CSV table of C-alpha atoms in Angstrom, one decimal:
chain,number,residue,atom,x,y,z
A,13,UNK,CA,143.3,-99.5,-140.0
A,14,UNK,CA,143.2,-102.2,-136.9
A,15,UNK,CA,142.6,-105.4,-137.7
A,16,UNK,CA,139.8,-107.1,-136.3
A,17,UNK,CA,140.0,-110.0,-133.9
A,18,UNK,CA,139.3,-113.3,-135.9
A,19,UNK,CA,138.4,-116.3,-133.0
A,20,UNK,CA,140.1,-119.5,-133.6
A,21,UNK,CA,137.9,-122.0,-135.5
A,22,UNK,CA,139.5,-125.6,-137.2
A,23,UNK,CA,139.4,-125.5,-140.7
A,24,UNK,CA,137.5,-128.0,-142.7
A,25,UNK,CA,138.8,-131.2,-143.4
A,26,UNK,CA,137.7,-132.8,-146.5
A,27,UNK,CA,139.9,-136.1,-146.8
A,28,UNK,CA,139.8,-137.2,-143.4
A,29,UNK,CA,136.9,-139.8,-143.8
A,30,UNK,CA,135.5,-139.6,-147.2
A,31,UNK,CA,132.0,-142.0,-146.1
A,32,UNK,CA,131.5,-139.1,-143.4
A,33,UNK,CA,132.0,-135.8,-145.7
A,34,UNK,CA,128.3,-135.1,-146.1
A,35,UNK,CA,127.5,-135.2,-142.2
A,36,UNK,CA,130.9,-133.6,-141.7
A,37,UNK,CA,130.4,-131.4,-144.1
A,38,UNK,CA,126.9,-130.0,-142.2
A,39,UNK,CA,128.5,-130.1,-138.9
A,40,UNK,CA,131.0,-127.6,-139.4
A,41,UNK,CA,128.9,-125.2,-141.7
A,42,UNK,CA,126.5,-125.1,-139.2
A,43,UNK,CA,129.4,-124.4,-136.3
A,44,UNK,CA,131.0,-122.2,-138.9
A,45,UNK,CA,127.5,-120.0,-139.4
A,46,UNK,CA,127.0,-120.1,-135.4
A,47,UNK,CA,130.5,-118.5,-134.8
A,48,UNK,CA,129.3,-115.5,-137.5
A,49,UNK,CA,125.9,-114.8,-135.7
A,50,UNK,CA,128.3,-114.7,-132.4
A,51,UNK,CA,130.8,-112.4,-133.9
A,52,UNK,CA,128.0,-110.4,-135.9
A,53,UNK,CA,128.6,-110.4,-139.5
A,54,UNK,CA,126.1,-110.2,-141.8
A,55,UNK,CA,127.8,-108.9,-144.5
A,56,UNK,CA,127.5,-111.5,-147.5
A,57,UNK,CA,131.1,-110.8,-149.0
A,58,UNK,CA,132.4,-110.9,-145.6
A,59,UNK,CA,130.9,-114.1,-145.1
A,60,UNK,CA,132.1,-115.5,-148.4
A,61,UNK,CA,135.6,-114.7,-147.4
A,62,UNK,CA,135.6,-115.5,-144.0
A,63,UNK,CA,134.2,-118.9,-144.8
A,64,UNK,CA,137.2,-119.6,-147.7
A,65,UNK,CA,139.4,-118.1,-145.0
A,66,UNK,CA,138.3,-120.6,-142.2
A,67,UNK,CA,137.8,-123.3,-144.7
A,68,UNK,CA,141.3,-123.9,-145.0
A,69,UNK,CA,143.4,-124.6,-147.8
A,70,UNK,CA,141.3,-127.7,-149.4
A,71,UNK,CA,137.8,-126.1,-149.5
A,72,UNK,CA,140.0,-122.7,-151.4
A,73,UNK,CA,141.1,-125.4,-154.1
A,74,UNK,CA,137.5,-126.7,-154.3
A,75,UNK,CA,136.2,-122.8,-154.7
A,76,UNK,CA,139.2,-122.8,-157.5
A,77,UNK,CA,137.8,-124.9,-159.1
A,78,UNK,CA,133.8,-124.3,-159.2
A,79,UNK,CA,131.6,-122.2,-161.6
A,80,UNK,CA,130.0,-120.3,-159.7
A,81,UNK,CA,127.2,-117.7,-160.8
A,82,UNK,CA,127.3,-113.8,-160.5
A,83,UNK,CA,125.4,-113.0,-157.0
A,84,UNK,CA,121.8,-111.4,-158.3
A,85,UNK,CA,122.4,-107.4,-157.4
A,86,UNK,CA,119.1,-107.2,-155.0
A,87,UNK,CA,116.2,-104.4,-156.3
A,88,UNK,CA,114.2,-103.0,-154.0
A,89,UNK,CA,110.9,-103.7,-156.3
A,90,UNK,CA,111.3,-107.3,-156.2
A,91,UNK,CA,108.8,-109.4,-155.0
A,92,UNK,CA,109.5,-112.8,-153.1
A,93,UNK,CA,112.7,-114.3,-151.7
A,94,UNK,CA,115.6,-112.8,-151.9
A,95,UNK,CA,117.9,-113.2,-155.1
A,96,UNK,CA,121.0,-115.3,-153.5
A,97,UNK,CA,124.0,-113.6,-152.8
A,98,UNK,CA,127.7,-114.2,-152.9
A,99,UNK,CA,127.8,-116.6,-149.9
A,100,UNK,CA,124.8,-118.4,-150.3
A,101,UNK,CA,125.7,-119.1,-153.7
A,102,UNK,CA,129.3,-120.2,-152.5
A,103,UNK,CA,127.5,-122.1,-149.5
A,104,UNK,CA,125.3,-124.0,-151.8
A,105,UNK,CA,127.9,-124.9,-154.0
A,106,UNK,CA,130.1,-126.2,-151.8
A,107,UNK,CA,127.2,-128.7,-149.9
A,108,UNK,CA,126.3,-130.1,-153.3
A,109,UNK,CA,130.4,-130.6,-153.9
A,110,UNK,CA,130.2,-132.3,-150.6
A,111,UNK,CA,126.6,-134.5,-151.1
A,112,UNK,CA,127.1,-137.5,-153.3
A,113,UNK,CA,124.4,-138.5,-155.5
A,114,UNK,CA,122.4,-141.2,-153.5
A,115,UNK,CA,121.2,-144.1,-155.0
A,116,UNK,CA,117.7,-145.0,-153.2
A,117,UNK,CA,117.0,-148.2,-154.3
A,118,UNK,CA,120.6,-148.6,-151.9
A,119,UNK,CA,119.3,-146.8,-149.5
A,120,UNK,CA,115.8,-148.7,-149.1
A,121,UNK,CA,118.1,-151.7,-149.1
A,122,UNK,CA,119.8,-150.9,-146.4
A,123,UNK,CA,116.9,-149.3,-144.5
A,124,UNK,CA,115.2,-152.9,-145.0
A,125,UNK,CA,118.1,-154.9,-143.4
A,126,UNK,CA,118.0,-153.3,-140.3
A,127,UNK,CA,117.7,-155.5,-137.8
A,128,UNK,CA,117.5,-154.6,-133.8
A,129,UNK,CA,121.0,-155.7,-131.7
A,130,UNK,CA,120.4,-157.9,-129.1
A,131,UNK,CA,121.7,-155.3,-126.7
A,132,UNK,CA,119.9,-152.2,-128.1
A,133,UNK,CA,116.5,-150.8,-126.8
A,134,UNK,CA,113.9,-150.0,-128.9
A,135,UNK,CA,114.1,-146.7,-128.5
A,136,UNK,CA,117.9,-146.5,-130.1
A,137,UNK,CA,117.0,-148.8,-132.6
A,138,UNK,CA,113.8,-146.5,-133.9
A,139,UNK,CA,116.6,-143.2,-134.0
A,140,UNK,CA,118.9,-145.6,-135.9
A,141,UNK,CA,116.3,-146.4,-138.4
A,142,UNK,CA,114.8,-142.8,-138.6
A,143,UNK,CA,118.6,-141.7,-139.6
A,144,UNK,CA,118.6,-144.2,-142.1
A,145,UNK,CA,115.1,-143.0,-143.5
A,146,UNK,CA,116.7,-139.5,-144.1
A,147,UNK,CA,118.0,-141.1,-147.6
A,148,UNK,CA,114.9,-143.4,-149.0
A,149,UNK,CA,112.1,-140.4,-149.6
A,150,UNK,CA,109.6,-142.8,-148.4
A,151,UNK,CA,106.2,-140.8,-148.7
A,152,UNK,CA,105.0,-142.3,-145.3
A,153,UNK,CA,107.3,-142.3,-143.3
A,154,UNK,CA,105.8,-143.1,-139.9
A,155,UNK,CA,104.7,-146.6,-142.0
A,156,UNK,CA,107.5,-147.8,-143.1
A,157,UNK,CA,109.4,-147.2,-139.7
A,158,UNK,CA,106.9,-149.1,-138.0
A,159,UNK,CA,106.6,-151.6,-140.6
A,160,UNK,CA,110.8,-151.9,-140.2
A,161,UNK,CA,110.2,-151.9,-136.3
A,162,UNK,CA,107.9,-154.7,-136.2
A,163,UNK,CA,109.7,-157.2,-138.8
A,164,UNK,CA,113.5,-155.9,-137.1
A,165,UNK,CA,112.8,-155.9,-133.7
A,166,UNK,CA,114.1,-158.6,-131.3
A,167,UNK,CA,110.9,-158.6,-129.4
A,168,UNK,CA,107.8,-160.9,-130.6
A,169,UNK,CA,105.1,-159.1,-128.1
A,170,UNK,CA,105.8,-156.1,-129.9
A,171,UNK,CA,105.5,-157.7,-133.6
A,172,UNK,CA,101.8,-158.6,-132.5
């Protein structure tokens, strides 16, 4: 049997910056699942194995070491989503290994002491405080990032 060609792709690195794994952690997965769709595979054990394969050695010791359910075996009379399969399971599992538990009172903290750099335009300063909004759950958001804008921002026209 040939063996299929395997592109080159970097292999996950989970100690490099440990205040960066989350967003690190999303990049590549989302790189990783572009490189399947561009080599076509959609088969979910292939998946699951390609991923611990281009994962590299830490995320394999990680899978070691998770519980992981049983993939549901999918039945052609059910009704809704789709039970999750093998890499889905293992995907899921992995981003909650990789997504520490956030404490939002922290997070509103933070989101409230942002304060506009002198040399920063406004716009730059509303994407920074939209990023930091990802981590509150503020129900309106569009408030409370103009609320922020207008007590942060370095201009006084605009506070009026």
């Amino acid at each position: 049997m040939a063996m299929a060609y395997m592109p080159s792709f970097p292999p996950f690195s989970v100690h490099e910056e440990a205040s960066s794994v989350t967003i690190r952690w999303r990049r590549w997965l989302s790189r990783f699942e572009n490189m399947l769709l561009a080599i076509a595979v959609d088969n979910h054990e292939r998946k699951k194995a390609l991923l611990l394969h281009y994962g590299g050695e830490q995320i394999m010791e990680i899978y070691e070491g998770l519980e992981l359910p049983e993939p549901a075996v999918p039945d052609d009379d059910h009704e809704g989503p789709p039970p999750p399969n093998a890499y889905d399971i293992l995907k899921q599992a992995l981003t909650r290994h990789f997504t520490p538990n956030i404490n939002i009172d922290y997070e509103v903290y933070k989101f409230r002491e942002c304060k506009q750099e002198t040399s920063e335009n406004i716009e730059t300063y509303h994407n920074r405080l939209r990023r930091l909004a990802k981590t509150c759950n503020f129900n309106d958001l569009d408030r409370e990032l103009k609320s922020q804008i207008i007590m942060g921002c370095c201009n006084a026209k605009l506070r009026r």
